[in-house]
PDB file of C-alpha atoms and ligand atoms in Angstrom:
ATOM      1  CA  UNK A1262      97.948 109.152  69.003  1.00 95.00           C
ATOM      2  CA  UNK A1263      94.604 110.037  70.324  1.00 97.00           C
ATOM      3  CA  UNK A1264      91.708 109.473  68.706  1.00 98.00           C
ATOM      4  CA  UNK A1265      88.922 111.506  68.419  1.00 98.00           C
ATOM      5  CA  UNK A1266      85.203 109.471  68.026  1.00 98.00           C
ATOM      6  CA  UNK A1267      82.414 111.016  65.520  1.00 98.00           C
ATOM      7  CA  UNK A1268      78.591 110.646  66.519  1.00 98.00           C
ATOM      8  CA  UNK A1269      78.184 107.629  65.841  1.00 98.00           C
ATOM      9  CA  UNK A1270      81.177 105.912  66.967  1.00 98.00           C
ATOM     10  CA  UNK A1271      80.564 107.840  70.405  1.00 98.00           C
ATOM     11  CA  UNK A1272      77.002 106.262  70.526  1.00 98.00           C
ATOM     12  CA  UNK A1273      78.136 102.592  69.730  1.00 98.00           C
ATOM     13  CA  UNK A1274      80.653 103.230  72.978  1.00 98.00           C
ATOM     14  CA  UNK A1275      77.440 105.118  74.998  1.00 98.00           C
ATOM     15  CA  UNK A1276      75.895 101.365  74.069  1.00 98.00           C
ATOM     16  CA  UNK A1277      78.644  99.307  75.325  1.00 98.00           C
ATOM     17  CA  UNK A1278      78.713 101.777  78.577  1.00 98.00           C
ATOM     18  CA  UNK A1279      75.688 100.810  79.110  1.00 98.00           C
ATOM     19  CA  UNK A1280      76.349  96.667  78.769  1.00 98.00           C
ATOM     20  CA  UNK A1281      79.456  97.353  81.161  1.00 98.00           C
ATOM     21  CA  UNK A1282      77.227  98.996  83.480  1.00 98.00           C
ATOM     22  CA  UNK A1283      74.432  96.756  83.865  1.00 98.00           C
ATOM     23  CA  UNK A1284      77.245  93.792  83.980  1.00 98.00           C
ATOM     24  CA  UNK A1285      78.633  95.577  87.146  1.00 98.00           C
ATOM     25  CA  UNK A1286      75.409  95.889  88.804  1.00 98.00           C
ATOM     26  CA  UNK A1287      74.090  92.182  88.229  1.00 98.00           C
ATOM     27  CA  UNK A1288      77.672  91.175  89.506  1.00 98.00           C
ATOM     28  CA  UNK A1289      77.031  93.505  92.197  1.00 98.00           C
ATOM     29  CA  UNK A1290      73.720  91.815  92.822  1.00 98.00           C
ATOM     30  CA  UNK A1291      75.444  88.168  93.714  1.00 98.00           C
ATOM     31  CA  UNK A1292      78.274  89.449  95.601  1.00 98.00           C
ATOM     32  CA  UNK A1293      77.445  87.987  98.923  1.00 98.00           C
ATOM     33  CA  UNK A1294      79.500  86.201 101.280  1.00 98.00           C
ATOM     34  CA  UNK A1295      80.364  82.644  99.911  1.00 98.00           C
ATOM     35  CA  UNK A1296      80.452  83.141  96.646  1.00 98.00           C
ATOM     36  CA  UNK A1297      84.434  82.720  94.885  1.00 98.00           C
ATOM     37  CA  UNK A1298      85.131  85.401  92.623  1.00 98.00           C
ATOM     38  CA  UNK A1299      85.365  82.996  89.735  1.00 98.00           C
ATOM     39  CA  UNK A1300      81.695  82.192  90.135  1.00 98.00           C
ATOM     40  CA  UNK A1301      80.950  85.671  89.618  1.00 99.00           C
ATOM     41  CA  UNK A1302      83.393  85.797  86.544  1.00 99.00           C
ATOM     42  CA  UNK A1303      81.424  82.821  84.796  1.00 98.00           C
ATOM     43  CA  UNK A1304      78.138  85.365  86.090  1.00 98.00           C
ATOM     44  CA  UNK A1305      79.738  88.336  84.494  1.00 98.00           C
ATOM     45  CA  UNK A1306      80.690  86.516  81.598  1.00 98.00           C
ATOM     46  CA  UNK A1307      77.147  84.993  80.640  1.00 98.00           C
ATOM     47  CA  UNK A1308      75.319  87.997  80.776  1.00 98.00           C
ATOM     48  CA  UNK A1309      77.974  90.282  78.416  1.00 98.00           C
ATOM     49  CA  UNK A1310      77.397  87.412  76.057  1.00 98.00           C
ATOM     50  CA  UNK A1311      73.192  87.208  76.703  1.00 98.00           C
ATOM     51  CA  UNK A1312      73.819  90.747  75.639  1.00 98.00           C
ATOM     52  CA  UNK A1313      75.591  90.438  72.496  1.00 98.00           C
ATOM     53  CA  UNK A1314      79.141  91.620  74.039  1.00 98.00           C
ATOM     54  CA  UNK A1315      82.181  90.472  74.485  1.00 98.00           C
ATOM     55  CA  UNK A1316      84.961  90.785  77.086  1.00 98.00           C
ATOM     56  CA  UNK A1317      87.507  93.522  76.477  1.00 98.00           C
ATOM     57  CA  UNK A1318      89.695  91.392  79.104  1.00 98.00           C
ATOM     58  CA  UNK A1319      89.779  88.106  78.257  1.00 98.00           C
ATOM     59  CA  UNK A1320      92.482  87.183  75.602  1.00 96.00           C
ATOM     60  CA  UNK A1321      93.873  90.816  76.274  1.00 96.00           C
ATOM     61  CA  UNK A1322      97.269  90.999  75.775  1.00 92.00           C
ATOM     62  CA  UNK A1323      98.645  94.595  77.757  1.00 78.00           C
ATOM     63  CA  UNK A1324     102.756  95.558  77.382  1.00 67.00           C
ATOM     64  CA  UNK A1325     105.302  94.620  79.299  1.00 58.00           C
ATOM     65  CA  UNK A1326     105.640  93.612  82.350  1.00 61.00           C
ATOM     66  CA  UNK A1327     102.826  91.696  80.934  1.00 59.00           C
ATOM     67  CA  UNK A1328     102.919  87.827  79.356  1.00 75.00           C
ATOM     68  CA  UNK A1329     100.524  85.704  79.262  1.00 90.00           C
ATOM     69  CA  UNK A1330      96.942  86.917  77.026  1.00 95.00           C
ATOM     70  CA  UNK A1331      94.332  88.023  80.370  1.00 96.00           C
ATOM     71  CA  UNK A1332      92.434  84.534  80.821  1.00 97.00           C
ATOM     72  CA  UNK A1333      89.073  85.579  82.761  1.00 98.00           C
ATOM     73  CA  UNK A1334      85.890  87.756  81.727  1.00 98.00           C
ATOM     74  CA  UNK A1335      86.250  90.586  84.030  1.00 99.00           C
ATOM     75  CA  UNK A1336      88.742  91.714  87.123  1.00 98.00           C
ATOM     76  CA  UNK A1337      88.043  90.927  90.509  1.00 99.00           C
ATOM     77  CA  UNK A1338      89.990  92.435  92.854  1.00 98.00           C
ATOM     78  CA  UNK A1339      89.596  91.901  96.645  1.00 98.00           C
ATOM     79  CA  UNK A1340      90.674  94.043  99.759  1.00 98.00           C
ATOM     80  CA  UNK A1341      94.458  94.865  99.151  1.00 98.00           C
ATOM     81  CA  UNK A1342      94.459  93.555  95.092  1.00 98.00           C
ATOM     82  CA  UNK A1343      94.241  97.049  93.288  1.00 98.00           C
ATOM     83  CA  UNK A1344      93.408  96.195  89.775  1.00 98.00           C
ATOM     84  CA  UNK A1345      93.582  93.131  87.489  1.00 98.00           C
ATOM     85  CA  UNK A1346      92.670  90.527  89.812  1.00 98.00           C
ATOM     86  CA  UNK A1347      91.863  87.171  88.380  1.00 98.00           C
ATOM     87  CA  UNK A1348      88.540  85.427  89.571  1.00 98.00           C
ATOM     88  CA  UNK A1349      89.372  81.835  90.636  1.00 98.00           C
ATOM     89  CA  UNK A1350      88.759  80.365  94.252  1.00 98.00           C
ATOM     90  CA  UNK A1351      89.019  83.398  96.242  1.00 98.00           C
ATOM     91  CA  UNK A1352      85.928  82.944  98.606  1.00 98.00           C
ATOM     92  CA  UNK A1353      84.416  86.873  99.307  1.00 98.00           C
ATOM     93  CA  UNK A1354      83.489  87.206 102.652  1.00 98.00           C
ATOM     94  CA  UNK A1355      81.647  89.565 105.153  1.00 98.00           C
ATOM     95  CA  UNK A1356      83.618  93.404 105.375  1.00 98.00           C
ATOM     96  CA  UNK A1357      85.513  92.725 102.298  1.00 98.00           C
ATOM     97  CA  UNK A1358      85.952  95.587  99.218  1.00 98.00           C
ATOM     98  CA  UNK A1359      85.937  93.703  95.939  1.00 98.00           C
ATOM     99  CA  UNK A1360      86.132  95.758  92.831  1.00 98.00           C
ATOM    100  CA  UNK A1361      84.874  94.521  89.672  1.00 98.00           C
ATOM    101  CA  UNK A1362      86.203  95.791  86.521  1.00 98.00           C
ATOM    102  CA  UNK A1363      84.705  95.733  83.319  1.00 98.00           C
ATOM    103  CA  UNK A1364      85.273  96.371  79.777  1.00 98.00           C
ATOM    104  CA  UNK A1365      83.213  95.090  77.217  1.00 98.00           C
ATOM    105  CA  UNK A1366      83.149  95.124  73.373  1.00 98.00           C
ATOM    106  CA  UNK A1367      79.710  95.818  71.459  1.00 98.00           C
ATOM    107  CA  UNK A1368      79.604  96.456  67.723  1.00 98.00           C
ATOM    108  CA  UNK A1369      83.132  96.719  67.932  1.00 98.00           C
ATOM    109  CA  UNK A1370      83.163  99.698  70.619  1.00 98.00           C
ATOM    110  CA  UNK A1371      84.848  99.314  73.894  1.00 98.00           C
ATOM    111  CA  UNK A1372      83.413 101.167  77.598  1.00 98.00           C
ATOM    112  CA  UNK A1373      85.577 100.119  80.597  1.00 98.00           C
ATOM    113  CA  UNK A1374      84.393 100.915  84.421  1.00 98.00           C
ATOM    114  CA  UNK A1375      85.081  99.759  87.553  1.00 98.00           C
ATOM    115  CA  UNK A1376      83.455  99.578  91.089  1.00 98.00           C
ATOM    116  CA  UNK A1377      84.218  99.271  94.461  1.00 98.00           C
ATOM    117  CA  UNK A1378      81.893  96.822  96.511  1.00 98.00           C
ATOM    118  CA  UNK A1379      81.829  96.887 100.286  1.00 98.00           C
ATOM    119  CA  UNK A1380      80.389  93.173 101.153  1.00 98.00           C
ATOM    120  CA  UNK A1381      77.634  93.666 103.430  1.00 97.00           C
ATOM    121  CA  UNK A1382      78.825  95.562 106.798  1.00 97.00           C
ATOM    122  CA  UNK A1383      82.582  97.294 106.514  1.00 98.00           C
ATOM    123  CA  UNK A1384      84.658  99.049 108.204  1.00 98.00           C
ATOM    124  CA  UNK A1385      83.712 102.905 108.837  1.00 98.00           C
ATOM    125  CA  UNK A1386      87.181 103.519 107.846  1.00 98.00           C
ATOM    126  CA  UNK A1387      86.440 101.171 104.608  1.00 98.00           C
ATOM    127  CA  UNK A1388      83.492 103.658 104.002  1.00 98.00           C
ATOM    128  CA  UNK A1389      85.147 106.498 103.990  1.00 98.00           C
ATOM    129  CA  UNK A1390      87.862 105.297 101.368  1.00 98.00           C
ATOM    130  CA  UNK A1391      85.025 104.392  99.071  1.00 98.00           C
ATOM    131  CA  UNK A1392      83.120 107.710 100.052  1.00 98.00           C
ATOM    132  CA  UNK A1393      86.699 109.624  98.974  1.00 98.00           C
ATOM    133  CA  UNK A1394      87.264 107.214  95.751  1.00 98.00           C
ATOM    134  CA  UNK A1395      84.259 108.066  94.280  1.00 98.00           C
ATOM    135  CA  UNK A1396      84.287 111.768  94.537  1.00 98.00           C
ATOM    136  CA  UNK A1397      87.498 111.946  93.205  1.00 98.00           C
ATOM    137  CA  UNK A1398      86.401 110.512  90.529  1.00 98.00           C
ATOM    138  CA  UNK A1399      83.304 112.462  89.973  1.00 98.00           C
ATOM    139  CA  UNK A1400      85.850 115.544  90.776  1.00 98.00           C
ATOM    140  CA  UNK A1401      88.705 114.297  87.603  1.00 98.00           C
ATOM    141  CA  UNK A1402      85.067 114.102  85.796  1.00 98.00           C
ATOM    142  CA  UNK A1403      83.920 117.768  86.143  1.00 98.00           C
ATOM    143  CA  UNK A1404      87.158 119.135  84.670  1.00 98.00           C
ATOM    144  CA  UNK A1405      86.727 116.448  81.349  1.00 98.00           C
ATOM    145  CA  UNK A1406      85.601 119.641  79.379  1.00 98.00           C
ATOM    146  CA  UNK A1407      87.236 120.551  76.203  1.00 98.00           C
ATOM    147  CA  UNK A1408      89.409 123.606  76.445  1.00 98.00           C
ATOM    148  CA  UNK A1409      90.619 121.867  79.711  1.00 98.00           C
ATOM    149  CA  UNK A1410      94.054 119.355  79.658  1.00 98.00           C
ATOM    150  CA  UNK A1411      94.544 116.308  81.435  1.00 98.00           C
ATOM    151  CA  UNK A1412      96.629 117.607  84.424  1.00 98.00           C
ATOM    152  CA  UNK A1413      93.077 119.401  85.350  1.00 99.00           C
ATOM    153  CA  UNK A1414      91.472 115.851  85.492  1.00 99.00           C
ATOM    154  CA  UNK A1415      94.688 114.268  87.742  1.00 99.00           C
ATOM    155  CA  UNK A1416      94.912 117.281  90.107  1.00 98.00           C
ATOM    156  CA  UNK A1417      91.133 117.228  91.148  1.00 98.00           C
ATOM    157  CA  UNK A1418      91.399 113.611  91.768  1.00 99.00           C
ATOM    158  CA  UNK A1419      94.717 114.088  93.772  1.00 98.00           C
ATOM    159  CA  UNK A1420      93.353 116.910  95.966  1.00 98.00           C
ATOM    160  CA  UNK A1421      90.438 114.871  97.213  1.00 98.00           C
ATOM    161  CA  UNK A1422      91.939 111.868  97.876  1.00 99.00           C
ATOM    162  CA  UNK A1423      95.106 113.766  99.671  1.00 98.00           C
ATOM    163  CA  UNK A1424      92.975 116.119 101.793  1.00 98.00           C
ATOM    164  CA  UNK A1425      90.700 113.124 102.536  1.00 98.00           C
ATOM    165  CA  UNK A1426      94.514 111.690 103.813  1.00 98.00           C
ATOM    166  CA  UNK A1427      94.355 108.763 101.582  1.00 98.00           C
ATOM    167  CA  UNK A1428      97.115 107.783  98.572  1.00 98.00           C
ATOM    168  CA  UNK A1429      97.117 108.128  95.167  1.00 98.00           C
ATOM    169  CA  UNK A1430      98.739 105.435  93.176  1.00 98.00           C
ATOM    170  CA  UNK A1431     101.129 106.820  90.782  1.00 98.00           C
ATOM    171  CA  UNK A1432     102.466 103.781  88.747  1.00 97.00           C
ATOM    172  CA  UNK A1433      98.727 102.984  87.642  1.00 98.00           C
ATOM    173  CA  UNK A1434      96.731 105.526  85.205  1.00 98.00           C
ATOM    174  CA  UNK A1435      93.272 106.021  83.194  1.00 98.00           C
ATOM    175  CA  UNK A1436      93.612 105.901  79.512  1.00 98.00           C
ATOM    176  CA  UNK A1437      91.671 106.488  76.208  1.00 98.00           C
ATOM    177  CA  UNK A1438      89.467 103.781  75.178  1.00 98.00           C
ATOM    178  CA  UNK A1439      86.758 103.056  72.865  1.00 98.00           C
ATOM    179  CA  UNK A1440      88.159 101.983  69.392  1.00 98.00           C
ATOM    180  CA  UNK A1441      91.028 100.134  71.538  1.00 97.00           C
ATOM    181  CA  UNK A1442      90.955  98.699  75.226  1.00 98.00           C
ATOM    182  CA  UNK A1443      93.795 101.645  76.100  1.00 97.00           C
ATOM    183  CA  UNK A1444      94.240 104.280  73.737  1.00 97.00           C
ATOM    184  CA  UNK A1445      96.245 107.913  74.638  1.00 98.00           C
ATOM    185  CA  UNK A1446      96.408 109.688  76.381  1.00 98.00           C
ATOM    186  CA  UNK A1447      97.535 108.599  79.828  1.00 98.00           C
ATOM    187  CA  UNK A1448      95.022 109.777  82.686  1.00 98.00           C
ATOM    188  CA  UNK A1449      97.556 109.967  86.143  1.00 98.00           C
ATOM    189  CA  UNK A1450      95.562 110.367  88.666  1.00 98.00           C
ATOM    190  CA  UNK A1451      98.058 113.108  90.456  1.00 98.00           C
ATOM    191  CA  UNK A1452      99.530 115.972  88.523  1.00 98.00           C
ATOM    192  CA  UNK A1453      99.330 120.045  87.509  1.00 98.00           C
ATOM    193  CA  UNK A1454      96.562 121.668  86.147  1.00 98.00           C
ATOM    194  CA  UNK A1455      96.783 123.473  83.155  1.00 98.00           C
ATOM    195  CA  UNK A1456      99.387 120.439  82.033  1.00 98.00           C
ATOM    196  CA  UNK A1457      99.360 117.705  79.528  1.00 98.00           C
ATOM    197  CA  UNK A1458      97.660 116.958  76.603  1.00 98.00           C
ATOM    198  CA  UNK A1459      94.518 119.123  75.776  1.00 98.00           C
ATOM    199  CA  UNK A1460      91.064 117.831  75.761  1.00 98.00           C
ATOM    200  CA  UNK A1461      88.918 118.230  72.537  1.00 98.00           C
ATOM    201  CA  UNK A1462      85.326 117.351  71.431  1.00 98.00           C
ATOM    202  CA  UNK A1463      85.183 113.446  70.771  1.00 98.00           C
ATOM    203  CA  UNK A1464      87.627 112.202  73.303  1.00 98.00           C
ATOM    204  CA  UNK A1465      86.585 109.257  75.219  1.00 98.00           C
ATOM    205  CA  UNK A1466      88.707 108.462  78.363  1.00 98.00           C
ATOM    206  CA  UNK A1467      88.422 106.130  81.246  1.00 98.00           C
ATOM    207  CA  UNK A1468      88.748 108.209  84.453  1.00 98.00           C
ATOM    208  CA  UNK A1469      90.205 106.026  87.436  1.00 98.00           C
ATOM    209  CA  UNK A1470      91.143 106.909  90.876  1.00 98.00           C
ATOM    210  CA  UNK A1471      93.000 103.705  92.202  1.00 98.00           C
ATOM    211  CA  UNK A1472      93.803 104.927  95.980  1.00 98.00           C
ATOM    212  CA  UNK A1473      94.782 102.934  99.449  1.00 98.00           C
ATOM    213  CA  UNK A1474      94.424 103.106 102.894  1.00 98.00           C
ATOM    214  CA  UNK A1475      98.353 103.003 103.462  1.00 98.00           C
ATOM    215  CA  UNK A1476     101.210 103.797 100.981  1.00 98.00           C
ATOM    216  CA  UNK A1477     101.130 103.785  97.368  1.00 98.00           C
ATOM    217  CA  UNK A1478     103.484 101.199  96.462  1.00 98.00           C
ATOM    218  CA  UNK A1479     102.276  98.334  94.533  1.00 98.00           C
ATOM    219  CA  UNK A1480     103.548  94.792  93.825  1.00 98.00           C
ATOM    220  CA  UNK A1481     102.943  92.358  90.535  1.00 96.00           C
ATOM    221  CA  UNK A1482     102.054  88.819  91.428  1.00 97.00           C
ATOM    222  CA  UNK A1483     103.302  85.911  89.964  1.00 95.00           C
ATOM    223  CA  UNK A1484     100.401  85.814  87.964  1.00 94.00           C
ATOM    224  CA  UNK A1485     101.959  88.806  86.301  1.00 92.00           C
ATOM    225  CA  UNK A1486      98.673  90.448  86.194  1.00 95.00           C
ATOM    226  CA  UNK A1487      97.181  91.197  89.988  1.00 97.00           C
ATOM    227  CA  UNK A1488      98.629  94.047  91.702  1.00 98.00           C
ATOM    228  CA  UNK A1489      98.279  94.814  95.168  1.00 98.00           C
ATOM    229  CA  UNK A1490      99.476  96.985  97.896  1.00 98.00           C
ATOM    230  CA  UNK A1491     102.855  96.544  99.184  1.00 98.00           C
ATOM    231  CA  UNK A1492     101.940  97.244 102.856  1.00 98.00           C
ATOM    232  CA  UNK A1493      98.237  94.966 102.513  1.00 98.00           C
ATOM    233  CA  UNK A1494      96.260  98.370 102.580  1.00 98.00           C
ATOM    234  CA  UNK A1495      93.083  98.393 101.531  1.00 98.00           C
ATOM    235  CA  UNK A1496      92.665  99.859  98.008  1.00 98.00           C
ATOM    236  CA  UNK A1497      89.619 101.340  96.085  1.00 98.00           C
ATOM    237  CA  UNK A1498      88.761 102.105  92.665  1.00 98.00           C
ATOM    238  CA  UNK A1499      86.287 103.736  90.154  1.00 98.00           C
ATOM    239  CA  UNK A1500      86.282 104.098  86.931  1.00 98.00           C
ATOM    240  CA  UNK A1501      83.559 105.774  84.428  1.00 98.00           C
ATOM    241  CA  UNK A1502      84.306 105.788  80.541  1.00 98.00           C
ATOM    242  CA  UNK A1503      83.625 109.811  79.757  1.00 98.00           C
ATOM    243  CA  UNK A1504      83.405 111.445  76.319  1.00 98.00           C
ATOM    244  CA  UNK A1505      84.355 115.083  76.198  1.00 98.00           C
ATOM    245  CA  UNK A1506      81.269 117.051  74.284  1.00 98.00           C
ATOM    246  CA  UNK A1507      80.057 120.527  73.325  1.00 97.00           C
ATOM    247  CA  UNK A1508      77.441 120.236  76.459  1.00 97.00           C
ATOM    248  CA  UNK A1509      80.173 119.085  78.824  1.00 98.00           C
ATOM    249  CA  UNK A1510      81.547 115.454  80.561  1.00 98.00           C
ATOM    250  CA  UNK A1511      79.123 112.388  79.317  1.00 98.00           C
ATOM    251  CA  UNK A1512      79.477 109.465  81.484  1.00 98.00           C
ATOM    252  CA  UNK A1513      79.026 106.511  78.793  1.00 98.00           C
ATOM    253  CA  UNK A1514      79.388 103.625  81.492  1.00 98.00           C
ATOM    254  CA  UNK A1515      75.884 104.394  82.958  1.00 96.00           C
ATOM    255  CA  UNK A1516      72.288 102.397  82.673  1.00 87.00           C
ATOM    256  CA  UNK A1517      70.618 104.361  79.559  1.00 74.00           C
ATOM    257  CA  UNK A1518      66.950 104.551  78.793  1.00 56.00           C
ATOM    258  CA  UNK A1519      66.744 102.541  75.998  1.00 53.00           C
ATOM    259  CA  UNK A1520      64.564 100.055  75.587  1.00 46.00           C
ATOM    260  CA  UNK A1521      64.671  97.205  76.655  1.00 44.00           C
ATOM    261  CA  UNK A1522      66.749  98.219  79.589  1.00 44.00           C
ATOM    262  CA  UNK A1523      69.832  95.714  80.100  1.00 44.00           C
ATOM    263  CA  UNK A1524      69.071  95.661  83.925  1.00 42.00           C
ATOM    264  CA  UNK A1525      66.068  93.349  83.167  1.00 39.00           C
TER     265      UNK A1525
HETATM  266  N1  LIG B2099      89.799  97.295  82.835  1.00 81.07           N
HETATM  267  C1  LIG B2099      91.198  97.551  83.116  1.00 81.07           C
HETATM  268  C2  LIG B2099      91.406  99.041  83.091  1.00 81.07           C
HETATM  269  O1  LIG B2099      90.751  99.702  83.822  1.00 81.07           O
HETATM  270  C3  LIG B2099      92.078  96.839  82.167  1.00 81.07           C
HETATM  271  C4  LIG B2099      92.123  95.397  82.422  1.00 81.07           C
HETATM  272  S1  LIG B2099      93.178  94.653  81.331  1.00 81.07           S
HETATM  273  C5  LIG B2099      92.987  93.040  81.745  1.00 81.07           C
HETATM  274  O2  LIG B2099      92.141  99.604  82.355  1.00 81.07           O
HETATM  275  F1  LIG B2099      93.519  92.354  80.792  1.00 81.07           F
HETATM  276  F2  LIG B2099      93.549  92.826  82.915  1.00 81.07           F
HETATM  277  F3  LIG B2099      91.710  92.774  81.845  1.00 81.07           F
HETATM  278 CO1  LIG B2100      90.594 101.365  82.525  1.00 81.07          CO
END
């Protein structure tokens, strides 16, 4: 069932867009080489909480193949590790892509986005799969209009990252959030346009390209929550929280101007 947010709902998830925002860019601001990624969970963690959040993740309980509740504030997920990476010793160093992935509950509303670091200098090649994975996703944004269905979204996403002659992962989608962590519909990041479900006024849906270097084939740790490449390709992915509205896309996981500002 999807569900459609009113005015207010969709400005108590703008607010928590904006927590998960600033919480990516002050993890963003101690990712240096050194540092393990479960020092910058406990970093993440603190300032949701200075904030009056909480984490989305932690405690999260997805469906099968899932088991165990999520136990960490955020997902870190280094180099090959697509999504759901748990912080613990890992050690980032210099060239590495670590994406941080964050969703965040704040008056009860949920905003989930992701981001793909490159740690100081990277690969040109590395570049250029970041370069692609965000404008696929700002491309699956432009079509989040009602009138417009999903299949819109996952086939500008798909034709940017295939004619940039990367892969699209296909066993990994976006989702509805906002009253819950993932909501319907599903947002594939390959398909038709013109198919699937139809987008209407007061949607709210995470957009996120996951794409690799190499194949799309993934593998499920024995963690049973990180997922990598099966070939060790390196992997990207970004992810914006969007409501569909009478004026077009609104991207709700961005720094607002209210004041105070979160960044500070
Ligand atoms: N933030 C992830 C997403 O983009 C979901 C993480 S679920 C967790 O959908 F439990 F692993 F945190
Ligand atoms: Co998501």
């Amino acid at each position: 069932m999807i569900i459609r947010k009113g005015p207010a709902e969709l400005e108590r998830i703008a607010r928590a867009g904006e927590l998960v925002a600033a919480t990516i860019a002050h993890v963003g601001e101690h990712l240096r080489p050194g540092i393990t990624t479960g020092e910058l969970d406990d970093i993440a963690g603190e300032f949701i909480h200075r904030h009056g959040g909480t984490s989305a993740s932690k405690g999260y309980r997805g469906s099968t193949p899932y088991h165990d509740p999520y136990p960490a504030e955020i997902c870190i997920s280094p180099n090959a590790m697509v999504v759901h990476g748990i912080p613990g010793p890992y050690r980032v160093a210099e060239g590495d892509l670590v994406t941080i992935d964050v969703g965040a509950v704040l008056d009860g509303a949920i905003a989930d986005s992701a981001y793909t670091f490159g740690v100081g200098a990277i690969d040109p090649e590395a570049q250029r799969l970041l370069d692609t994975a965000q404008d696929a996703l700002a491309a699956g944004i432009a079509e989040a209009r009602a009138g417009n269905r999903i299949g819109d979204i996952s086939f500008a996403i798909q034709s940017v990252v295939e004619g940039a002659g990367f892969s699209v992962i296909r066993s990994l989608v976006g989702h509805g959030v906002g009253r819950h962590y993932h909501e319907d519909p599903h947002v594939p990041n390959f398909g038709q346009p013109g198919r699937g479900p139809k987008l209407s006024e007061g949607m709210t849906i995470a957009i996120e390209p996951m794409i690799t270097m190499g194949a799309a084939e993934v593998v499920l740790h024995d963690d049973q929550w990180s997922i990598s490449t099966e070939d060790g390709s390196l992997a990207a992915h970004f992810e914006h929280t969007v409501a569909i509205t009478p004026a077009g896309p609104r991207i709700l996981t961005i720094a607002g101007d209210r004041e105070p500002s979160l960044l500070q």
